[in-house]
XYZ file of N, CA and C in Angstrom:
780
model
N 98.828 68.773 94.856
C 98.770 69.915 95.763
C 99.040 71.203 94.995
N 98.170 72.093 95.036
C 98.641 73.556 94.668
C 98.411 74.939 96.001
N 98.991 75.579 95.733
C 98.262 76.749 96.955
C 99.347 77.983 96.579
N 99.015 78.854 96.739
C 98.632 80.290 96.604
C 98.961 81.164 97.631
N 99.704 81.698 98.057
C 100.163 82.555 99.046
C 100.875 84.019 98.451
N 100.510 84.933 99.044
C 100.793 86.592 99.502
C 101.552 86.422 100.681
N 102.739 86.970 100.438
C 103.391 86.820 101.427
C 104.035 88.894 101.369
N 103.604 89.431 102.280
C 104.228 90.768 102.570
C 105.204 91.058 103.484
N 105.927 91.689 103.459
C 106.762 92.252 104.970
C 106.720 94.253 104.561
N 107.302 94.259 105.761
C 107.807 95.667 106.374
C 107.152 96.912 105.443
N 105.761 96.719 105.787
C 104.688 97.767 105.649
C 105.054 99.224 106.252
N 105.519 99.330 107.331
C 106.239 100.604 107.952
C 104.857 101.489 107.822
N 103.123 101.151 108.762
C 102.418 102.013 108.618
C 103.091 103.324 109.590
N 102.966 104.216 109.004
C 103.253 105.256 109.219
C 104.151 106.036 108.612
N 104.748 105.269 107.726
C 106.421 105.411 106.724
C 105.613 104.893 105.224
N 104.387 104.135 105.181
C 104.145 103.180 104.188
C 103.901 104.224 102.896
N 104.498 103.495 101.630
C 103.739 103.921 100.215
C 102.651 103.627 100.433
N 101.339 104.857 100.483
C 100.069 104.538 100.628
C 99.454 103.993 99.666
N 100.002 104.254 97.715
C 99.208 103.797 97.003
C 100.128 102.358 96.679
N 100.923 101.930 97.173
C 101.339 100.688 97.127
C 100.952 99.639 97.655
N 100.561 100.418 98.902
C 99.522 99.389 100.085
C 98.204 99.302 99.912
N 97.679 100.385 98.912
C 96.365 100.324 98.552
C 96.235 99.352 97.894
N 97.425 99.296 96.596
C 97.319 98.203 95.499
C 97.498 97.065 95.611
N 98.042 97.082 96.746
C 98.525 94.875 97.207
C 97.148 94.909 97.969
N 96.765 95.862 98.502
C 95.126 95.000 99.248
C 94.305 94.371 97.881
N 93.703 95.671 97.026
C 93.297 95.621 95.634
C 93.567 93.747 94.865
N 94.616 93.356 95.315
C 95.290 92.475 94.089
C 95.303 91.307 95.039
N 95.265 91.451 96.480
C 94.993 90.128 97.169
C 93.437 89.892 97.470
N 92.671 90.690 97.783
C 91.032 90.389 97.413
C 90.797 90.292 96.183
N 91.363 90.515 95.041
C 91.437 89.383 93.645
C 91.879 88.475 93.361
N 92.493 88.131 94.466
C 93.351 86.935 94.105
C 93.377 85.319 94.627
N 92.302 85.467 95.116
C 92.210 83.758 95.782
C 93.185 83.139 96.200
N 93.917 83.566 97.179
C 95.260 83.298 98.155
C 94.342 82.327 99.055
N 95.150 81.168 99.572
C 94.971 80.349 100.185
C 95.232 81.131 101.631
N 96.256 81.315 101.917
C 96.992 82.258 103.193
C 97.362 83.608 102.731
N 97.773 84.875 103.481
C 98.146 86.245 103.363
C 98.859 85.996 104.902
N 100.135 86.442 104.846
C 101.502 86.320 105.698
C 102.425 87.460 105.079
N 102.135 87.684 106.701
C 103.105 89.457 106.855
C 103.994 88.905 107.756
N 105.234 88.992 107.198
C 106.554 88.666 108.026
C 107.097 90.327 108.876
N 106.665 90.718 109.593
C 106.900 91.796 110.505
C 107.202 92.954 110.030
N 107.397 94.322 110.774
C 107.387 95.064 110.694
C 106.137 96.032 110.161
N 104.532 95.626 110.672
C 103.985 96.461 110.656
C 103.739 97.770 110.094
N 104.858 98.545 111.383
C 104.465 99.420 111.707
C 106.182 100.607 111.617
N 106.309 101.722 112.046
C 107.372 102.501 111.479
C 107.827 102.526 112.994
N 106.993 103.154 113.946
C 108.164 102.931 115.118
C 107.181 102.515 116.249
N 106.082 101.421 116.216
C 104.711 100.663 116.799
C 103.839 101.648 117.901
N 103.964 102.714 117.394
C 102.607 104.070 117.717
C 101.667 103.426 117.493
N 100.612 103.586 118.372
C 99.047 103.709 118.488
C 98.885 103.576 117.317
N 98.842 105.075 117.188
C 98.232 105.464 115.563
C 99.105 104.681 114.417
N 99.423 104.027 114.371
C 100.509 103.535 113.429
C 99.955 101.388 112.960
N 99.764 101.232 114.556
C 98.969 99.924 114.797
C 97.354 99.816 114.339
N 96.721 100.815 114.492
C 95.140 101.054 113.856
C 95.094 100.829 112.806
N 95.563 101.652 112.003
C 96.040 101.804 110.554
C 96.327 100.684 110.303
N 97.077 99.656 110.605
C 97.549 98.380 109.830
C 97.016 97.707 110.433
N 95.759 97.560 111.550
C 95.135 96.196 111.786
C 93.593 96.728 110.892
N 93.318 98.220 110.698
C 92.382 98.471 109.500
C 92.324 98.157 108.265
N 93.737 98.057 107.675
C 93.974 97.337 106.540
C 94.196 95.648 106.504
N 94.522 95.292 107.504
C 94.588 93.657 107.091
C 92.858 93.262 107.661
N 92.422 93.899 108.483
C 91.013 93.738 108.447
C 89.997 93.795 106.974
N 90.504 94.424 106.306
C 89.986 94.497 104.734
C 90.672 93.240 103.692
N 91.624 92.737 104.152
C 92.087 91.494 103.586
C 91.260 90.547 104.039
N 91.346 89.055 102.868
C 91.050 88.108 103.000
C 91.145 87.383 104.135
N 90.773 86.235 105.246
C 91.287 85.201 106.170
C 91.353 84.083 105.162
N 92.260 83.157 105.603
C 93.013 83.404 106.558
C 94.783 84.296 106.701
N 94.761 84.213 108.018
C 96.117 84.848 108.020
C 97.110 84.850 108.893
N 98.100 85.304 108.526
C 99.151 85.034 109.579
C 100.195 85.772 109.580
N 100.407 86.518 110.573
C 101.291 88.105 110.785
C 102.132 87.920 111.821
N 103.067 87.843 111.588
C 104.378 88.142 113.120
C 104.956 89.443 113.322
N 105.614 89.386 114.365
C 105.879 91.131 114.504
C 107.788 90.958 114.011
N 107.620 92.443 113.679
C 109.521 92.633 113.620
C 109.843 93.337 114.879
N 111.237 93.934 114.256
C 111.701 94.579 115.397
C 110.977 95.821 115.430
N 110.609 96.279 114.209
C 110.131 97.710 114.484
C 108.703 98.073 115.047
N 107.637 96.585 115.526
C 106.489 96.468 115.889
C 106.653 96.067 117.464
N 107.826 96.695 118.009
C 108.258 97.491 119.641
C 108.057 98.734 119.735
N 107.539 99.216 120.890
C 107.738 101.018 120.568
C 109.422 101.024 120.405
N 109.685 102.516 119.644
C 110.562 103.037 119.089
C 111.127 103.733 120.569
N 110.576 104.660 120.954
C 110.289 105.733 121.866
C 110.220 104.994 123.109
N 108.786 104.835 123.828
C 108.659 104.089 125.172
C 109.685 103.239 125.474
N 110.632 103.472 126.124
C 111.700 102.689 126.287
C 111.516 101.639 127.483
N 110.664 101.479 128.507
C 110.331 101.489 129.318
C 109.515 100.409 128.695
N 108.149 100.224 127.979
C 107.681 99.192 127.253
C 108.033 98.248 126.756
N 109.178 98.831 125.950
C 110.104 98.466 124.537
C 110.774 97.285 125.496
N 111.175 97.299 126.914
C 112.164 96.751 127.425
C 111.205 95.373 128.088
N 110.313 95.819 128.983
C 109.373 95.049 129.410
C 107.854 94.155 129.090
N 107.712 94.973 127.741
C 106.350 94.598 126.886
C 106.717 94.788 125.830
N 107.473 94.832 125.145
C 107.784 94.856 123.703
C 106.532 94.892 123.076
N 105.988 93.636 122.525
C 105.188 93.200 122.064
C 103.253 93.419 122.330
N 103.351 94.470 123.880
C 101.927 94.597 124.319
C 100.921 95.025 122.877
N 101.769 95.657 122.452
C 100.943 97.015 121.402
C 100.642 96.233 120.098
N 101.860 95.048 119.594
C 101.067 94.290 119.054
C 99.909 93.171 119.071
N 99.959 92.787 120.201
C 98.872 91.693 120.959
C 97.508 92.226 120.879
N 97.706 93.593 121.266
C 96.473 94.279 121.384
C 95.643 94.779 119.626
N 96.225 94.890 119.199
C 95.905 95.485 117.984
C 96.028 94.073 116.361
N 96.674 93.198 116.760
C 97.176 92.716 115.707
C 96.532 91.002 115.897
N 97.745 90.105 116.683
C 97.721 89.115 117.168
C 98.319 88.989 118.046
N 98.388 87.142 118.749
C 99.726 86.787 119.402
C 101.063 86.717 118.498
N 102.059 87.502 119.523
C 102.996 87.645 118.931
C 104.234 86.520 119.295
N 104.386 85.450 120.285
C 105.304 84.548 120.088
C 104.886 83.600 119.125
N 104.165 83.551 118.957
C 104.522 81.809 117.524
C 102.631 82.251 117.408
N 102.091 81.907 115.791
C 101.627 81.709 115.322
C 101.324 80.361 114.883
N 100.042 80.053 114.199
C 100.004 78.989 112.752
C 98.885 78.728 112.198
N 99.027 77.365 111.278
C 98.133 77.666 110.410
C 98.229 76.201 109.813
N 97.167 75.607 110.138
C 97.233 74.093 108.998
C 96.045 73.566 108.255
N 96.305 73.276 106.813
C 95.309 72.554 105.918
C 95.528 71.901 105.029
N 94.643 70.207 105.196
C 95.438 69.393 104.013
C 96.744 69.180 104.172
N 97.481 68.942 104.660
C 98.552 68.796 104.531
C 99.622 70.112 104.484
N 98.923 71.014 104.377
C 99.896 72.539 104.541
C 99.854 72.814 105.749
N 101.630 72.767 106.317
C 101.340 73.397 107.559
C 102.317 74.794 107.290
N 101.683 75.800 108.295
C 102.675 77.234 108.078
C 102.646 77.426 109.900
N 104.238 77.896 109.997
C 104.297 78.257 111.341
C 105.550 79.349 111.548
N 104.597 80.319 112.394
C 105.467 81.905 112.359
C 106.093 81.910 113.959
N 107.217 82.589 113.615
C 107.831 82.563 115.141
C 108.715 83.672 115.027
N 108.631 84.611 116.546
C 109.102 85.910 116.611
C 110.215 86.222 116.856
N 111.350 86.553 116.341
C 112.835 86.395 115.940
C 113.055 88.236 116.594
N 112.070 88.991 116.653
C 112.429 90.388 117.175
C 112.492 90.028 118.656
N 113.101 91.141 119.345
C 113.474 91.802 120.903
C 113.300 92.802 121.112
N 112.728 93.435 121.838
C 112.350 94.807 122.390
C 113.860 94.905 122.813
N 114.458 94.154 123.818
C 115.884 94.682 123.974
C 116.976 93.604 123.944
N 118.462 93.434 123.950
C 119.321 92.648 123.908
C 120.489 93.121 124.174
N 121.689 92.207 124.925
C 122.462 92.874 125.296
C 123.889 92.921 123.994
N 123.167 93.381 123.273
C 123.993 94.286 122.235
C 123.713 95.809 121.899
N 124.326 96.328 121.272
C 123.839 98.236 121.266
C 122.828 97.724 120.098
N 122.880 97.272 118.712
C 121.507 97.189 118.209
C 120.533 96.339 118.185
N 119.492 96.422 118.919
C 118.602 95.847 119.271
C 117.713 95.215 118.018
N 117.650 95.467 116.923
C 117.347 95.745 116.076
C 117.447 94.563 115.695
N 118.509 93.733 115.403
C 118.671 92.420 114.978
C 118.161 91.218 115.301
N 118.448 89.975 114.671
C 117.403 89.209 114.956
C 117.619 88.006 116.017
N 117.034 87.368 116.527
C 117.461 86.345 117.979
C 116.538 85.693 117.671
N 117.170 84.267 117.993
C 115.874 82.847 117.678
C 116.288 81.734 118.552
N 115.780 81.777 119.648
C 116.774 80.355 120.823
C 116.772 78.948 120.214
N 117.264 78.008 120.685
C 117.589 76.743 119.995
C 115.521 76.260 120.610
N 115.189 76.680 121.554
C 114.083 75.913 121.840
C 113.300 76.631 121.135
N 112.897 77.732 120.590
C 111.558 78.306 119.934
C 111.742 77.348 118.457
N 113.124 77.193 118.047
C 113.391 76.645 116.894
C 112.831 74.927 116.909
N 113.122 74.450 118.173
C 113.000 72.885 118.490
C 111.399 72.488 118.599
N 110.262 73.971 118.779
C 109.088 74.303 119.278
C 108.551 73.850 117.877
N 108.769 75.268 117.283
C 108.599 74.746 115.843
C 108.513 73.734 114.973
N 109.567 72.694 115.134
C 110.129 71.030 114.420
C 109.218 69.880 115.330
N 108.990 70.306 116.515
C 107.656 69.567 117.559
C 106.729 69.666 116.580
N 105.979 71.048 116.638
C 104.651 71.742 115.742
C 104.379 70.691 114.527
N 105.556 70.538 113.585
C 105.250 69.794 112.311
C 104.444 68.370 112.534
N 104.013 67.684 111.911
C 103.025 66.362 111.970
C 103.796 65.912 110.461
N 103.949 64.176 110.525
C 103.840 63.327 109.480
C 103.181 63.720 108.417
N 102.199 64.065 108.708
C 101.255 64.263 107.380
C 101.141 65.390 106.262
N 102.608 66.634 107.168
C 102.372 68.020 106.506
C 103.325 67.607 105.385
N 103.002 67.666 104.263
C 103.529 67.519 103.148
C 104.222 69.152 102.629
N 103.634 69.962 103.103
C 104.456 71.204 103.017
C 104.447 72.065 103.988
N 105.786 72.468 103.974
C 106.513 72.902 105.419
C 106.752 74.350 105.474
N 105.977 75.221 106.100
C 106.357 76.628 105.781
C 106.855 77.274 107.584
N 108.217 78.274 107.200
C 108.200 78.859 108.881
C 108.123 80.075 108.254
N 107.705 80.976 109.374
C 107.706 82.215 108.954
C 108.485 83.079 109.919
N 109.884 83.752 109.582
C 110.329 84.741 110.594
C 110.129 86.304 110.321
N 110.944 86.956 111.013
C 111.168 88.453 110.651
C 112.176 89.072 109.983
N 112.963 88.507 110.399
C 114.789 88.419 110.282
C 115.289 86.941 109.480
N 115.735 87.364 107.934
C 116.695 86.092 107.916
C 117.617 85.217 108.434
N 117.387 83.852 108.735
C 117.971 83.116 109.778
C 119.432 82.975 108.899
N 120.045 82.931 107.916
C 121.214 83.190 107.288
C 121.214 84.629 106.252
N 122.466 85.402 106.405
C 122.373 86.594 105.690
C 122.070 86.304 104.088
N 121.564 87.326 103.194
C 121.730 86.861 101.616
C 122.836 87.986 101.317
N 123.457 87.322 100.522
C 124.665 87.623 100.260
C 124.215 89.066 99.479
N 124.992 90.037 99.812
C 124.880 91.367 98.946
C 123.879 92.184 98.692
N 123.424 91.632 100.378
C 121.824 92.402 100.658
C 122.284 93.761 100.935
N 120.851 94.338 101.088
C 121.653 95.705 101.416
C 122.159 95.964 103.141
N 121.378 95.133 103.470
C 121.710 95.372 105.272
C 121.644 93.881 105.903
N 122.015 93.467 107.018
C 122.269 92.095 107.754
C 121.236 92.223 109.068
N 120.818 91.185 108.989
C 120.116 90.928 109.750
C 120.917 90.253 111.530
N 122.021 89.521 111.001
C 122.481 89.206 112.450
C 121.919 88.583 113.295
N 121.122 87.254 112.800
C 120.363 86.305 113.921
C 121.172 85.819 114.648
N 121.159 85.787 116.446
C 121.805 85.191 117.208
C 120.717 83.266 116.975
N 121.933 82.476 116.835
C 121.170 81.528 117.082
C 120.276 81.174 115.955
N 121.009 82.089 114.256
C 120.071 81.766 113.151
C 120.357 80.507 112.276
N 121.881 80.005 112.705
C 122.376 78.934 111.828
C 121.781 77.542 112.339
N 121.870 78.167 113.598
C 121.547 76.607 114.698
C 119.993 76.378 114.223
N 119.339 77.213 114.162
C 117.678 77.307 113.686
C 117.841 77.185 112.192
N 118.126 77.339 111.389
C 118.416 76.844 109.611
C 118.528 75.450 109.197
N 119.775 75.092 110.052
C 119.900 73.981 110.293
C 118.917 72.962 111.309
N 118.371 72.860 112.352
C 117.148 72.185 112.695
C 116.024 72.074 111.445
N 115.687 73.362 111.152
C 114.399 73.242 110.468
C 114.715 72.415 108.709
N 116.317 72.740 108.047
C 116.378 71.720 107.018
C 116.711 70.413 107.194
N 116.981 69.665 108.511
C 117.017 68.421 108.973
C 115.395 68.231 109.043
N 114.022 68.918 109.470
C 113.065 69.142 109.636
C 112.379 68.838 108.521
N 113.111 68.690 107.736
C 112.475 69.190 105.625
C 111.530 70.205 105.652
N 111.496 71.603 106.076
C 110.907 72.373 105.909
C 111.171 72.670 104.442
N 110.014 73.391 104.165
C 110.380 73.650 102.547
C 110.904 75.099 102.401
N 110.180 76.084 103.080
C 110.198 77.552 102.964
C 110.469 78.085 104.605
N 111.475 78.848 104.333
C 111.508 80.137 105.323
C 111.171 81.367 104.910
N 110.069 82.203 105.020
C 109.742 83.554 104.859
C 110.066 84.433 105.892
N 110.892 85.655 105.117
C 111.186 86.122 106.059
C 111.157 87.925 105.814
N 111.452 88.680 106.127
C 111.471 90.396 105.377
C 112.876 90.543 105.932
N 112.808 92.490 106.740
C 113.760 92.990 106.981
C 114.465 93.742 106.575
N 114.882 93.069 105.306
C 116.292 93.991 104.581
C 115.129 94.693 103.519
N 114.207 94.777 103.525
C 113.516 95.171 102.258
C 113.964 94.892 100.671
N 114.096 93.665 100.853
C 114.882 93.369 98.908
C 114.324 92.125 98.996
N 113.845 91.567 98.056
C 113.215 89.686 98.043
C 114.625 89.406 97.366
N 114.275 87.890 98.010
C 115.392 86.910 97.744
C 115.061 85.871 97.570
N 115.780 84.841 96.959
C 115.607 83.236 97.341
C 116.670 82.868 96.702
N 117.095 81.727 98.142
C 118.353 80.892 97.975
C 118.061 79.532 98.936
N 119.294 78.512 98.340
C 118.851 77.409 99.959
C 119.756 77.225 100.652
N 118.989 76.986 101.423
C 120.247 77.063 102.927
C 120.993 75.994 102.264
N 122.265 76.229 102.423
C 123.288 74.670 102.688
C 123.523 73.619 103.754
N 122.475 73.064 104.247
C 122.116 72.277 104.799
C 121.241 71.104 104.349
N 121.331 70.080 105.054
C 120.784 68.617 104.781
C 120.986 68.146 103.376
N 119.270 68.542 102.830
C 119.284 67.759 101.115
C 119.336 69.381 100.771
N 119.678 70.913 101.096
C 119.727 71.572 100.076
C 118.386 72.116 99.428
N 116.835 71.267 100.199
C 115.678 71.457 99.167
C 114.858 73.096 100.508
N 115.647 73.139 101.167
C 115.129 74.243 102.146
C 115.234 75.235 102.079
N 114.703 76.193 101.230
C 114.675 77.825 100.514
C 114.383 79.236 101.198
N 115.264 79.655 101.437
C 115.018 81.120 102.438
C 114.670 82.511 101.354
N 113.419 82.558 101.837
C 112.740 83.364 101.243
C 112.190 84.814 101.381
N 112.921 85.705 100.619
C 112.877 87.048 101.451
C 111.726 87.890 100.600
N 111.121 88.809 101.512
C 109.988 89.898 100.728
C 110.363 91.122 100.953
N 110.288 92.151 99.794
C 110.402 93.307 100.071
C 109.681 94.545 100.971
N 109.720 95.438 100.611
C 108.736 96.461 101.430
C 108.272 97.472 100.276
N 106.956 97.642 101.895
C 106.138 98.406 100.709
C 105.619 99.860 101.474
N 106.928 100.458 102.070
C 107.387 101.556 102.635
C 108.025 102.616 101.310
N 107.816 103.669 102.256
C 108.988 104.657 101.626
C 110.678 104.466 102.144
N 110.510 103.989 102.988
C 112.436 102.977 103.010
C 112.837 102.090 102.088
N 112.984 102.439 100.955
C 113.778 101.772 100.273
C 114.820 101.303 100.173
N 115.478 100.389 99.644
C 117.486 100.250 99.936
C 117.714 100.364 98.461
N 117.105 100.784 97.602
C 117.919 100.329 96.049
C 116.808 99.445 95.585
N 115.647 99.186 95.796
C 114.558 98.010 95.594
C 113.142 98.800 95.912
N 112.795 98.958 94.522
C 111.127 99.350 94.362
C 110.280 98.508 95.598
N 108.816 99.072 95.722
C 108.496 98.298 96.661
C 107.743 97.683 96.050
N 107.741 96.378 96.955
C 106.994 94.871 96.388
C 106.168 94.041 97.464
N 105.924 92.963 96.413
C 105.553 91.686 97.948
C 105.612 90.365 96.871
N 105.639 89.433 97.810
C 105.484 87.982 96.902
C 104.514 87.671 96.748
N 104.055 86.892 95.347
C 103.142 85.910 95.484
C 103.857 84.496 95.165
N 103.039 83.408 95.811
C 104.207 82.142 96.565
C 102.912 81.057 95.489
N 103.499 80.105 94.871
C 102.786 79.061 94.125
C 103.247 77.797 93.615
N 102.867 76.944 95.172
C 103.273 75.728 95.010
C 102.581 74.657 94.508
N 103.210 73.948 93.525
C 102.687 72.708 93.011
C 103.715 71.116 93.416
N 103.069 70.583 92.703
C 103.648 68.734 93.885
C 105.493 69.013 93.504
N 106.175 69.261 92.271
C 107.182 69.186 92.138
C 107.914 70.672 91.875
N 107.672 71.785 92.229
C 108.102 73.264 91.992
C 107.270 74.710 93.064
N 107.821 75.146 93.185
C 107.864 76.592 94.292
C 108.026 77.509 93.136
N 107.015 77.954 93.032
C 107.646 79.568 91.920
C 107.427 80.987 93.036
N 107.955 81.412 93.360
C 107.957 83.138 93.586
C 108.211 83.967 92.592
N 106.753 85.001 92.479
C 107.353 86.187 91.958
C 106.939 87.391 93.037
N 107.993 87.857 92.938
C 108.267 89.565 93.387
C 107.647 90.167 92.230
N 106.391 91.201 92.932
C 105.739 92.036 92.506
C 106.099 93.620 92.774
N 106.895 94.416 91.879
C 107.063 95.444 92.013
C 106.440 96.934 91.732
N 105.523 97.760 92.314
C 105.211 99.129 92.356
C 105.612 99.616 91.363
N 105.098 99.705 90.306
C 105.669 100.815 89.288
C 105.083 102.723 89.515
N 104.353 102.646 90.746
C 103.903 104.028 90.415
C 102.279 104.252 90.521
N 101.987 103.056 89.494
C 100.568 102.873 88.601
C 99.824 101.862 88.753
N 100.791 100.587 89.019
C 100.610 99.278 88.841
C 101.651 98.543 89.500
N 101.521 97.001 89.313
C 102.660 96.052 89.782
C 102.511 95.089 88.506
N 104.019 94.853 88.392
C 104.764 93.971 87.611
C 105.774 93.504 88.298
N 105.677 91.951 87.493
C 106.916 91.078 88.007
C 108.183 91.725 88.100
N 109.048 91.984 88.968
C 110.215 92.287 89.838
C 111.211 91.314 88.912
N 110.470 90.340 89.691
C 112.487 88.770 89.621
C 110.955 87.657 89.990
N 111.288 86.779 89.421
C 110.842 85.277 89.597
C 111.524 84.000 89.386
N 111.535 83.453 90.267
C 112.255 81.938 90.997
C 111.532 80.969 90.978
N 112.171 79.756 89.993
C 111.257 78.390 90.232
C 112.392 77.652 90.772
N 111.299 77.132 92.199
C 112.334 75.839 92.793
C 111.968 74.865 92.871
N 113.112 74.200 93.240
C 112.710 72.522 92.809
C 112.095 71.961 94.054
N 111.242 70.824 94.396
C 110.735 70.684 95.629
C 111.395 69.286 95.724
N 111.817 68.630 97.039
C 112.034 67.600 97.445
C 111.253 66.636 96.903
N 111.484 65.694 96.519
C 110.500 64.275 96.673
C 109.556 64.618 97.348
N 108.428 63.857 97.706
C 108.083 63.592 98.519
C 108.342 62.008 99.971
């Protein structure tokens, strides 16, 4: 088995480095990606004009694909939406926004929407994942998927010495299902910094996998995106970082893969 994945998050059209976003289109229509997966955040505060723009550009990308929304792909503003339709503005412009997927050969990938238009906390912002969207998911998988991909918005466990927390209600309980699950990969954005670590759960072989942004919001972290390349016994990620001009390797991670 080999395969090839682009994995982006938190584009922030309307906030976005334009020639950064020019250059990851550029480098994924060169690149014979099996899948292209945008772990949320679109958009800067999910304006009209903000949603065009980024279903114009992934329209110029390769298929197949698979995009979930963040928190910031709620209106910002319409509060009134934000509360009752969160998600209209992406449906309309993008995809479905509760659960996604995607299966071939034995690859299965499955995205599920961890944002809220509202919650009864003051920041809404953070991430929520019920025990059943999580249990939805571990249904979804088949015997035969030899590789296990979920895709969120929000890291379902914090990475240590990120720049900001994500705060999943209900992210440990979901970490834990999906590495009893043997998922292999969690992709996820948010904090804008890539990561990879494994959850401490089950066998340990279940890797939470973070992508940067390729906004002008930076935290301390050039903007980037992953490219994901799995073979029968290893996961390599590299973080591709914006120099300005070009992209160069960031940080790169080889992991070990479960048995089969």
């Amino acid at each position: 088995m080999k395969i090839r994945l682009a994995h982006l998050s938190d584009i922030h059209f309307g906030g976005e480095n334009k020639a950064a976003v020019a250059a990851a289109g550029e480098r994924i229509r060169a690149g014979s990606f099996d899948l292209t997966i945008v772990s949320g955040d679109l958009t800067r505060y999910a304006e009209t004009p903000e949603f065009e723009a980024a279903a114009a550009w992934l329209r110029d990308l390769p298929q197949p694909q698979l995009v979930t929304p963040g928190n910031h792909d709620a209106p910002y503003l319409a509060w009134a939406e934000r509360i009752f339709a969160p998600f209209r503005r992406f449906e309309r412009h993008v995809g479905p926004a509760p659960a996604q997927n995607w299966r071939r050969d034995g690859i299965a990938v499955h995205g599920v929407n961890t944002a809220r238009g509202a919650q009864p906390r003051i920041n809404w912002s953070k991430g929520q994942i019920s025990l059943r969207q999580a249990e939805r998911v571990v249904e979804w998988f088949e015997p035969s998927d030899r590789l296990r991909i979920v895709v969120v918005h929000h890291p379902l466990i914090e990475m240590l010495g990120g720049p900001m927390t994500a705060r999943v209600w209900g992210g440990e309980k979901a970490a834990k299902a999906f590495a009893r699950a043997r998922v292999d990969l969690v992709l996820s954005g948010h904090i804008h910094a890539p990561f990879t670590w494994p959850y401490p759960h089950a066998d340990g072989r279940t890797y939470a996998v973070g992508a940067g942004t390729l906004s002008v919001r930076e935290r301390g972290v050039p903007p980037s995106y992953n490219e994901v390349e799995v073979e029968d016994g290893c996961i390599r990620v590299t973080a591709l970082a914006w120099t300005g001009s070009h992209y160069e390797p960031y940080r790169t991670w080889a992991l070990d893969r479960r048995p089969a």
